[in-house]
């Protein structure tokens, strides 16, 4: 399991700029979801070969200082509780403010490693000004500029040393299906209905589930672990911002599963929160099944309602539209077994390996008939393709000028792979490499 690092601080100190810089240190961004709830960001980064999840908590102020104090208390305590280490960001231009002192008080109560990052230090005069931040009570501070990246290396060197060494989770190597979604969408009820007993506490109160628990499931001749990621941990000191905490729990669950079963409340709609969890899974290259729960409660349905709703969901998921959507009612157990059968099919699609000879026999004639468009009077010639040995479907196409292959043609190739080899529910990665 990867460690989690939270970036906290008051507004306008450059947290998001710092966050964007860290996740883009990778050759390719694995995952960056913005706007999940009130400008929070979730991503993955690595430094010196050590990967970690990164959360920008996006502090904000409303009205008076009292309202701010309540908000910062809620947001920062949630981040502290889940994170393994915390980057506390301040702004040298503003100096030490009352807001900084409020955050520092909360951080000093924790036993988590705290890294005080002083942003916008891009000159000798500002180096001297940064000395006043020692008044916040932290032994070491790091002067940096999130705009140009100066100073971030020293911070990251010390940060990764402080992160715990985590062993990869191993549950008898069984496939893991994570049931994710917004609070009170019916995730625990879905699992209870599948296994035929009340394994999880279910109430009308959002956030009843307190821990992620694996349930071994054996049906259809296929064994796997079902994971309910619904809620928040049982910690009385944590104020229950359910949207924030449910996504933090989903981040970890998604990283360590094979297929996500994304459950949403059809009466509430496929809204921005659900979309962002979807894209979180897509960017992590996980299999995805979308479950529209409480379909029996949707009013004014007619013969075209399912088709219209499905069309709307696919529009929200563009360009990744090859995702199965199952309309269920957990209460009446309508189509819940169809949902899990679909999840098994998606897992098998994700594990599918296409023989190199078969892949070339199918794809090369298509490429010959529809070659990449010429660029600067130069023609791209693709001679060979193969599937790469990754846990999810990824393919390399070898050609003379890979830099001239643009995104529209990559999407064309992806669509042809889906048409011919059935990768429904699974993101595909296509690479063009120099022969």
XYZ file of N, CA, C and O in Angstrom, residues 250-408:
636
model
N -11.367 5.848 -1.047
C -11.459 5.281 -2.392
C -10.131 5.343 -3.116
O -9.796 4.451 -3.896
N -9.348 6.397 -2.868
C -8.036 6.518 -3.499
C -7.205 5.287 -3.190
O -6.628 4.645 -4.079
N -7.137 4.929 -1.912
C -6.333 3.772 -1.524
C -6.920 2.477 -2.072
O -6.192 1.593 -2.527
N -8.234 2.341 -1.992
C -8.860 1.104 -2.466
C -8.648 0.911 -3.961
O -8.357 -0.196 -4.421
N -8.790 1.992 -4.733
C -8.638 1.911 -6.179
C -7.210 1.524 -6.552
O -6.989 0.721 -7.457
N -6.242 2.053 -5.832
C -4.851 1.753 -6.143
C -4.537 0.277 -5.985
O -3.634 -0.246 -6.635
N -5.272 -0.418 -5.119
C -4.921 -1.795 -4.791
C -6.010 -2.790 -5.162
O -6.169 -3.809 -4.514
N -6.776 -2.481 -6.204
C -7.784 -3.430 -6.669
C -7.552 -3.715 -8.146
O -6.732 -3.077 -8.804
N -8.276 -4.693 -8.644
C -8.213 -5.032 -10.064
C -9.386 -4.429 -10.831
O -9.229 -3.976 -11.966
N -10.558 -4.460 -10.205
C -11.776 -3.929 -10.825
C -12.497 -3.073 -9.796
O -12.575 -3.448 -8.623
N -12.994 -1.915 -10.216
C -13.849 -1.148 -9.325
C -15.299 -1.293 -9.785
O -15.588 -1.294 -10.985
N -16.160 -1.474 -8.813
C -17.602 -1.469 -9.052
C -18.100 -0.129 -8.535
O -18.186 0.090 -7.327
N -18.362 0.780 -9.453
C -18.717 2.150 -9.100
C -20.233 2.249 -8.934
O -20.978 2.235 -9.909
N -20.666 2.328 -7.686
C -22.090 2.371 -7.369
C -22.513 3.823 -7.163
O -21.883 4.554 -6.395
N -23.578 4.236 -7.858
C -24.119 5.573 -7.611
C -25.636 5.494 -7.493
O -26.278 4.540 -7.957
N -26.183 6.484 -6.844
C -27.619 6.566 -6.588
C -28.298 7.162 -7.817
O -28.105 8.335 -8.135
N -29.091 6.343 -8.528
C -29.719 6.805 -9.768
C -30.687 7.949 -9.517
O -30.941 8.764 -10.414
N -31.244 8.043 -8.310
C -32.157 9.152 -8.006
C -31.396 10.450 -7.805
O -31.972 11.532 -7.901
N -30.109 10.335 -7.525
C -29.272 11.522 -7.306
C -28.520 11.929 -8.563
O -28.177 13.091 -8.752
N -28.241 10.950 -9.406
C -27.607 11.263 -10.684
C -26.121 10.953 -10.721
O -25.464 10.805 -9.691
N -25.607 10.862 -11.941
C -24.177 10.622 -12.190
C -23.477 11.976 -12.162
O -23.171 12.575 -13.185
N -23.218 12.464 -10.947
C -22.751 13.843 -10.782
C -21.229 13.939 -10.781
O -20.517 12.959 -11.015
N -20.729 15.138 -10.521
C -19.296 15.396 -10.600
C -18.474 14.548 -9.663
O -17.363 14.132 -10.004
N -18.994 14.282 -8.463
C -18.261 13.453 -7.508
C -18.070 12.044 -8.051
O -16.987 11.467 -7.986
N -19.137 11.471 -8.612
C -19.060 10.122 -9.168
C -18.129 10.109 -10.376
O -17.316 9.189 -10.557
N -18.231 11.132 -11.222
C -17.355 11.225 -12.397
C -15.892 11.227 -11.999
O -15.055 10.558 -12.634
N -15.546 11.948 -10.954
C -14.148 12.043 -10.559
C -13.620 10.737 -9.992
O -12.445 10.397 -10.191
N -14.463 9.983 -9.292
C -14.047 8.654 -8.858
C -13.839 7.755 -10.079
O -12.899 6.965 -10.139
N -14.703 7.902 -11.079
C -14.543 7.153 -12.331
C -13.191 7.450 -12.976
O -12.451 6.534 -13.360
N -12.850 8.737 -13.089
C -11.588 9.089 -13.742
C -10.393 8.690 -12.895
O -9.318 8.382 -13.415
N -10.562 8.659 -11.585
C -9.505 8.177 -10.704
C -9.171 6.726 -11.033
O -8.001 6.344 -11.143
N -10.206 5.913 -11.231
C -10.000 4.501 -11.584
C -9.425 4.364 -12.994
O -8.535 3.543 -13.238
N -9.925 5.178 -13.923
C -9.439 5.101 -15.305
C -7.955 5.430 -15.391
O -7.195 4.748 -16.084
N -7.532 6.446 -14.672
C -6.126 6.847 -14.728
C -5.225 5.858 -14.016
O -4.016 5.851 -14.233
N -5.807 5.036 -13.151
C -5.038 3.970 -12.518
C -5.128 2.664 -13.299
O -4.670 1.629 -12.834
N -5.761 2.711 -14.478
C -5.846 1.552 -15.379
C -6.553 0.360 -14.730
O -6.141 -0.793 -14.891
N -7.617 0.634 -14.008
C -8.404 -0.418 -13.384
C -9.615 -0.749 -14.245
O -10.141 0.097 -14.964
N -10.074 -2.001 -14.141
C -11.334 -2.347 -14.773
C -12.475 -1.621 -14.081
O -12.424 -1.391 -12.861
N -13.509 -1.263 -14.830
C -14.599 -0.447 -14.280
C -15.946 -1.017 -14.696
O -16.169 -1.317 -15.872
N -16.846 -1.155 -13.723
C -18.248 -1.449 -13.972
C -19.070 -0.375 -13.263
O -18.844 -0.104 -12.078
N -19.981 0.256 -13.974
C -20.820 1.296 -13.389
C -22.165 0.682 -13.003
O -22.825 0.037 -13.824
N -22.550 0.886 -11.741
C -23.799 0.339 -11.219
C -24.731 1.491 -10.856
O -24.428 2.292 -9.962
N -25.859 1.581 -11.567
C -26.886 2.578 -11.239
C -27.866 1.939 -10.257
O -28.741 1.169 -10.656
N -27.687 2.233 -8.969
C -28.515 1.640 -7.926
C -29.795 2.462 -7.716
O -29.880 3.620 -8.132
N -30.750 1.853 -7.050
C -32.046 2.474 -6.722
C -32.842 2.834 -7.979
O -33.604 3.804 -7.992
N -32.627 2.025 -9.030
C -33.334 2.291 -10.285
C -34.846 2.159 -10.106
O -35.623 2.809 -10.800
N -35.252 1.332 -9.139
C -36.681 1.159 -8.897
C -37.333 2.409 -8.321
O -38.560 2.559 -8.370
N -36.525 3.327 -7.769
C -37.059 4.544 -7.169
C -37.103 5.727 -8.131
O -37.624 6.789 -7.787
N -36.523 5.548 -9.320
C -36.534 6.636 -10.307
C -37.949 6.790 -10.858
O -38.560 5.821 -11.321
N -38.450 8.008 -10.807
C -39.826 8.256 -11.236
C -39.901 8.552 -12.734
O -38.912 8.903 -13.366
N -41.117 8.416 -13.267
C -41.416 8.773 -14.663
C -40.559 8.004 -15.665
O -40.092 8.558 -16.670
N -40.325 6.726 -15.386
C -39.572 5.908 -16.348
C -40.494 5.463 -17.478
O -41.701 5.290 -17.295
N -39.895 5.264 -18.659
C -40.631 4.670 -19.773
C -39.703 3.682 -20.481
O -38.610 3.377 -19.995
N -40.118 3.204 -21.626
C -39.345 2.161 -22.310
C -37.968 2.623 -22.772
O -37.074 1.804 -22.992
N -37.790 3.911 -22.913
C -36.498 4.427 -23.389
C -35.641 5.008 -22.265
O -34.556 5.529 -22.526
N -36.097 4.921 -21.032
C -35.383 5.570 -19.922
C -33.983 5.009 -19.733
O -33.017 5.757 -19.550
N -33.864 3.659 -19.763
C -32.551 3.047 -19.569
C -31.595 3.482 -20.660
O -30.444 3.867 -20.400
N -32.064 3.439 -21.900
C -31.200 3.825 -23.026
C -30.788 5.291 -22.931
O -29.623 5.642 -23.173
N -31.715 6.165 -22.579
C -31.411 7.595 -22.470
C -30.425 7.860 -21.341
O -29.498 8.664 -21.483
N -30.639 7.194 -20.183
C -29.763 7.403 -19.033
C -28.364 6.879 -19.346
O -27.355 7.503 -19.021
N -28.324 5.715 -20.004
C -27.025 5.147 -20.382
C -26.283 6.069 -21.344
O -25.063 6.263 -21.224
N -26.982 6.646 -22.290
C -26.369 7.590 -23.223
C -25.791 8.795 -22.489
O -24.675 9.255 -22.790
N -26.540 9.286 -21.502
C -26.069 10.436 -20.715
C -24.790 10.079 -19.954
O -23.821 10.851 -19.951
N -24.758 8.900 -19.318
C -23.572 8.491 -18.562
C -22.364 8.390 -19.482
O -21.268 8.858 -19.143
N -22.553 7.809 -20.651
C -21.425 7.656 -21.583
C -20.916 9.016 -22.064
O -19.720 9.191 -22.300
N -21.803 9.975 -22.209
C -21.362 11.325 -22.575
C -20.463 11.919 -21.494
O -19.478 12.591 -21.794
N -20.807 11.637 -20.238
C -19.989 12.153 -19.136
C -18.645 11.438 -19.057
O -17.686 11.983 -18.490
N -18.576 10.221 -19.591
C -17.350 9.423 -19.494
C -16.450 9.558 -20.715
O -15.401 8.906 -20.770
N -16.844 10.331 -21.714
C -16.051 10.449 -22.931
C -14.633 10.925 -22.618
O -14.450 11.768 -21.742
N -13.606 10.379 -23.326
C -13.696 9.468 -24.477
C -13.716 7.985 -24.104
O -13.773 7.148 -24.987
N -13.649 7.646 -22.811
C -13.652 6.239 -22.403
C -15.096 5.782 -22.218
O -15.635 5.794 -21.111
N -15.718 5.384 -23.309
C -17.151 5.051 -23.275
C -17.407 3.543 -23.305
O -18.548 3.117 -23.163
N -16.368 2.746 -23.471
C -16.541 1.291 -23.553
C -16.577 0.691 -22.145
O -15.716 -0.095 -21.750
N -17.591 1.097 -21.393
C -17.728 0.685 -19.992
C -19.118 0.082 -19.794
O -20.113 0.693 -20.202
N -19.217 -1.091 -19.172
C -20.543 -1.663 -18.926
C -21.304 -0.889 -17.855
O -20.724 -0.468 -16.850
N -22.600 -0.693 -18.079
C -23.473 0.003 -17.141
C -24.632 -0.939 -16.812
O -25.319 -1.419 -17.717
N -24.830 -1.208 -15.527
C -25.885 -2.125 -15.094
C -26.836 -1.362 -14.176
O -26.399 -0.718 -13.214
N -28.129 -1.425 -14.469
C -29.150 -0.757 -13.661
C -29.721 -1.772 -12.671
O -30.268 -2.812 -13.077
N -29.585 -1.490 -11.388
C -29.950 -2.469 -10.370
C -30.829 -1.836 -9.296
O -30.936 -0.605 -9.186
N -31.411 -2.699 -8.514
C -32.052 -2.305 -7.252
C -31.548 -3.262 -6.192
O -31.908 -4.444 -6.202
N -30.713 -2.786 -5.318
C -30.187 -3.633 -4.257
C -31.309 -4.081 -3.333
O -31.314 -5.207 -2.841
N -32.285 -3.206 -3.113
C -33.392 -3.522 -2.209
C -34.171 -4.746 -2.683
O -34.517 -5.629 -1.897
N -34.435 -4.805 -3.980
C -35.200 -5.938 -4.525
C -34.303 -7.010 -5.142
O -34.801 -8.002 -5.670
N -33.001 -6.792 -5.091
C -31.986 -7.685 -5.663
C -32.104 -7.804 -7.182
O -31.630 -8.777 -7.781
N -32.694 -6.809 -7.795
C -32.858 -6.813 -9.248
C -31.510 -6.612 -9.945
O -30.833 -5.618 -9.734
N -31.086 -7.585 -10.734
C -29.873 -7.558 -11.566
C -28.570 -7.433 -10.768
O -27.542 -7.086 -11.343
N -28.567 -7.709 -9.464
C -27.301 -7.578 -8.726
C -26.319 -8.674 -9.125
O -25.096 -8.451 -9.125
N -26.821 -9.867 -9.478
C -25.907 -10.928 -9.900
C -25.385 -10.664 -11.309
O -24.257 -11.035 -11.647
N -26.189 -10.006 -12.124
C -25.720 -9.567 -13.428
C -24.561 -8.590 -13.264
O -23.585 -8.618 -14.024
N -24.638 -7.744 -12.253
C -23.571 -6.776 -11.994
C -22.262 -7.472 -11.669
O -21.193 -7.107 -12.183
N -22.325 -8.500 -10.830
C -21.088 -9.163 -10.432
C -20.558 -10.044 -11.561
O -19.334 -10.170 -11.751
N -21.437 -10.651 -12.352
C -20.987 -11.396 -13.535
C -20.259 -10.469 -14.504
O -19.242 -10.839 -15.100
N -20.780 -9.268 -14.639
C -20.142 -8.282 -15.512
C -18.765 -7.899 -14.985
O -17.803 -7.742 -15.746
N -18.644 -7.762 -13.662
C -17.351 -7.432 -13.063
C -16.329 -8.535 -13.319
O -15.149 -8.261 -13.584
N -16.773 -9.785 -13.262
C -15.875 -10.908 -13.560
C -15.418 -10.849 -15.023
O -14.239 -11.057 -15.329
N -16.331 -10.541 -15.921
C -15.972 -10.411 -17.338
C -14.957 -9.295 -17.558
O -14.015 -9.440 -18.343
N -15.145 -8.176 -16.859
C -14.207 -7.061 -16.988
C -12.834 -7.469 -16.470
O -11.796 -7.131 -17.063
N -12.802 -8.203 -15.361
C -11.516 -8.687 -14.837
C -10.808 -9.564 -15.873
O -9.599 -9.444 -16.088
N -11.563 -10.447 -16.497
C -10.972 -11.320 -17.507
C -10.478 -10.517 -18.709
O -9.432 -10.830 -19.287
N -11.210 -9.467 -19.076
C -10.754 -8.589 -20.165
C -9.454 -7.887 -19.789
O -8.564 -7.716 -20.624
N -9.364 -7.470 -18.535
C -8.151 -6.766 -18.081
C -6.939 -7.695 -18.090
O -5.801 -7.242 -18.285
N -7.189 -8.990 -17.857
C -6.094 -9.965 -17.797
C -5.768 -10.564 -19.163
O -4.850 -11.377 -19.278
N -6.535 -10.193 -20.165
C -6.412 -10.830 -21.483
C -5.055 -10.548 -22.132
O -4.548 -9.427 -22.087
N -4.471 -11.596 -22.713
C -3.219 -11.470 -23.459
C -3.458 -11.889 -24.911
O -3.983 -12.973 -25.165
N -3.093 -11.020 -25.819
C -3.270 -11.287 -27.244
C -1.924 -11.731 -27.825
O -0.901 -11.063 -27.631
N -1.938 -12.836 -28.527
C -0.704 -13.317 -29.143
C -0.177 -12.293 -30.137
O -0.946 -11.654 -30.861
N 1.133 -12.151 -30.172
C 1.749 -11.148 -31.054
C 1.394 -11.407 -32.512
O 1.096 -10.476 -33.276
N 1.387 -12.666 -32.918
C 1.074 -12.978 -34.322
C -0.365 -12.594 -34.652
O -0.648 -12.011 -35.716
N -1.290 -12.904 -33.743
C -2.690 -12.560 -33.970
C -2.880 -11.051 -33.999
O -3.619 -10.515 -34.844
N -2.196 -10.363 -33.086
C -2.299 -8.907 -33.026
C -1.836 -8.272 -34.329
O -2.500 -7.373 -34.873
N -0.719 -8.727 -34.854
C -0.200 -8.172 -36.103
C -1.065 -8.536 -37.293
O -1.276 -7.715 -38.199
N -1.611 -9.765 -37.297
C -2.479 -10.187 -38.399
C -3.723 -9.307 -38.489
O -4.235 -9.035 -39.589
N -4.214 -8.853 -37.340
C -5.429 -8.036 -37.317
C -5.120 -6.549 -37.524
O -5.767 -5.873 -38.340
N -4.124 -6.041 -36.818
C -3.924 -4.595 -36.777
C -3.149 -4.042 -37.977
O -3.425 -2.927 -38.426
N -2.185 -4.784 -38.486
C -1.374 -4.226 -39.576
C -2.184 -3.963 -40.843
O -1.990 -2.917 -41.496
N -3.104 -4.838 -41.236
C -3.943 -4.494 -42.399
C -4.805 -3.249 -42.154
O -5.023 -2.452 -43.085
N -5.295 -3.088 -40.940
C -6.081 -1.889 -40.611
C -5.206 -0.648 -40.736
O -5.611 0.370 -41.312
N -3.990 -0.731 -40.207
C -3.069 0.408 -40.272
C -2.681 0.705 -41.719
O -2.558 1.874 -42.115
N -2.507 -0.344 -42.524
C -2.160 -0.134 -43.931
C -3.298 0.555 -44.675
O -3.064 1.416 -45.540
N -4.532 0.184 -44.339
C -5.694 0.806 -44.996
C -5.932 2.227 -44.496
O -6.403 3.090 -45.251
N -5.623 2.463 -43.227
C -5.836 3.796 -42.624
C -4.564 4.223 -41.890
O -4.491 4.186 -40.664
N -3.523 4.626 -42.641
C -2.248 4.991 -42.007
C -2.351 6.341 -41.304
O -3.282 7.122 -41.551
N -1.413 6.647 -40.409
C -1.398 7.970 -39.780
C -1.242 9.057 -40.833
O -0.546 8.855 -41.840
N -1.886 10.200 -40.647
C -1.740 11.282 -41.625
C -0.312 11.798 -41.670
O 0.417 11.765 -40.672
N 0.091 12.247 -42.843
C 1.438 12.794 -43.001
C 1.590 14.058 -42.166
O 0.636 14.829 -41.979
N 2.802 14.265 -41.672
C 3.090 15.447 -40.856
C 4.390 16.063 -41.369
O 5.413 15.393 -41.441
N 4.317 17.321 -41.775
C 5.486 18.018 -42.343
C 6.051 17.231 -43.536
O 7.270 17.073 -43.687
N 5.130 16.710 -44.337
C 5.489 15.969 -45.557
C 6.235 14.672 -45.259
O 6.897 14.105 -46.133
N 6.120 14.188 -44.036
C 6.762 12.929 -43.665
C 5.683 11.909 -43.302
O 4.673 12.249 -42.695
N 5.929 10.662 -43.670
C 4.943 9.602 -43.480
C 5.402 8.641 -42.389
O 6.568 8.213 -42.364
N 4.464 8.309 -41.518
C 4.739 7.354 -40.447
C 4.462 5.947 -40.972
O 3.383 5.672 -41.509
N 5.428 5.072 -40.808
C 5.284 3.690 -41.251
C 5.357 2.770 -40.036
O 6.390 2.695 -39.364
N 4.253 2.095 -39.753
C 4.158 1.186 -38.608
C 4.344 -0.241 -39.110
O 3.602 -0.718 -39.966
N 5.356 -0.932 -38.578
C 5.733 -2.248 -39.110
C 5.426 -3.408 -38.175
O 5.362 -4.555 -38.612
N 5.226 -3.126 -36.899
C 5.130 -4.220 -35.934
C 4.424 -3.734 -34.676
O 4.532 -2.554 -34.306
N 3.691 -4.633 -34.007
C 3.048 -4.267 -32.743
C 3.037 -5.470 -31.810
O 3.079 -6.631 -32.258
N 2.995 -5.200 -30.524
C 2.992 -6.274 -29.527
C 2.329 -5.785 -28.251
O 2.317 -4.577 -27.968
N 1.777 -6.723 -27.486
C 1.229 -6.374 -26.181
C 2.344 -6.407 -25.150
O 3.169 -7.325 -25.128
N 2.363 -5.417 -24.276
C 3.409 -5.314 -23.269
C 3.050 -6.128 -22.032
O 1.867 -6.323 -21.728
N 4.050 -6.586 -21.279
C 3.786 -7.424 -20.091
C 3.394 -6.606 -18.867
O 4.107 -6.570 -17.861
N 2.258 -5.939 -18.924
C 1.760 -5.128 -17.816
C 0.485 -5.756 -17.263
O -0.159 -6.558 -17.942
N 0.087 -5.397 -16.038
C -1.126 -5.992 -15.447
C -2.410 -5.583 -16.157
O -3.458 -6.167 -15.923
N -2.349 -4.577 -16.996
C -3.507 -4.089 -17.743
C -3.129 -4.019 -19.224
O -1.940 -4.045 -19.574
N -4.096 -3.944 -20.128
C -3.777 -3.971 -21.560
C -2.996 -2.734 -22.018
O -3.482 -1.610 -21.915
N -1.811 -2.956 -22.489
C -1.010 -1.877 -23.080
C -0.260 -2.450 -24.280
O 0.192 -3.605 -24.244
N -0.144 -1.632 -25.302
C 0.382 -2.108 -26.579
C 1.422 -1.134 -27.109
O 1.270 0.089 -26.978
N 2.453 -1.703 -27.721
C 3.499 -0.893 -28.341
C 3.444 -1.103 -29.856
O 3.415 -2.242 -30.338
N 3.428 0.017 -30.591
C 3.460 0.002 -32.046
C 4.779 0.631 -32.481
O 5.067 1.791 -32.136
N 5.565 -0.140 -33.206
C 6.908 0.310 -33.587
C 6.869 0.922 -34.983
O 6.344 0.334 -35.932
N 7.448 2.119 -35.080
C 7.392 2.855 -36.337
C 8.636 3.725 -36.498
O 9.478 3.817 -35.598
N 8.726 4.395 -37.646
C 9.917 5.200 -37.943
C 9.876 6.581 -37.300
O 10.903 7.144 -36.929
N 8.666 7.146 -37.143
C 8.540 8.520 -36.632
C 7.450 8.587 -35.554
O 6.374 9.156 -35.777
N 7.686 8.008 -34.384
C 6.629 7.974 -33.355
C 6.202 9.356 -32.880
O 5.062 9.539 -32.459
N 7.092 10.335 -32.975
C 6.753 11.683 -32.492
C 5.687 12.363 -33.341
O 5.073 13.347 -32.911
N 5.438 11.836 -34.533
C 4.452 12.443 -35.423
C 3.059 11.800 -35.313
O 2.133 12.198 -36.020
N 2.926 10.806 -34.447
C 1.618 10.168 -34.248
C 0.848 10.962 -33.196
O 1.283 11.066 -32.051
N -0.273 11.532 -33.581
C -1.029 12.428 -32.699
C -2.165 11.677 -31.993
O -2.518 10.551 -32.332
N -2.751 12.340 -31.008
C -3.782 11.717 -30.170
C -4.983 11.171 -30.947
O -5.484 10.090 -30.613
N -5.494 11.874 -31.969
C -6.636 11.310 -32.699
C -6.345 9.929 -33.296
O -7.204 9.044 -33.278
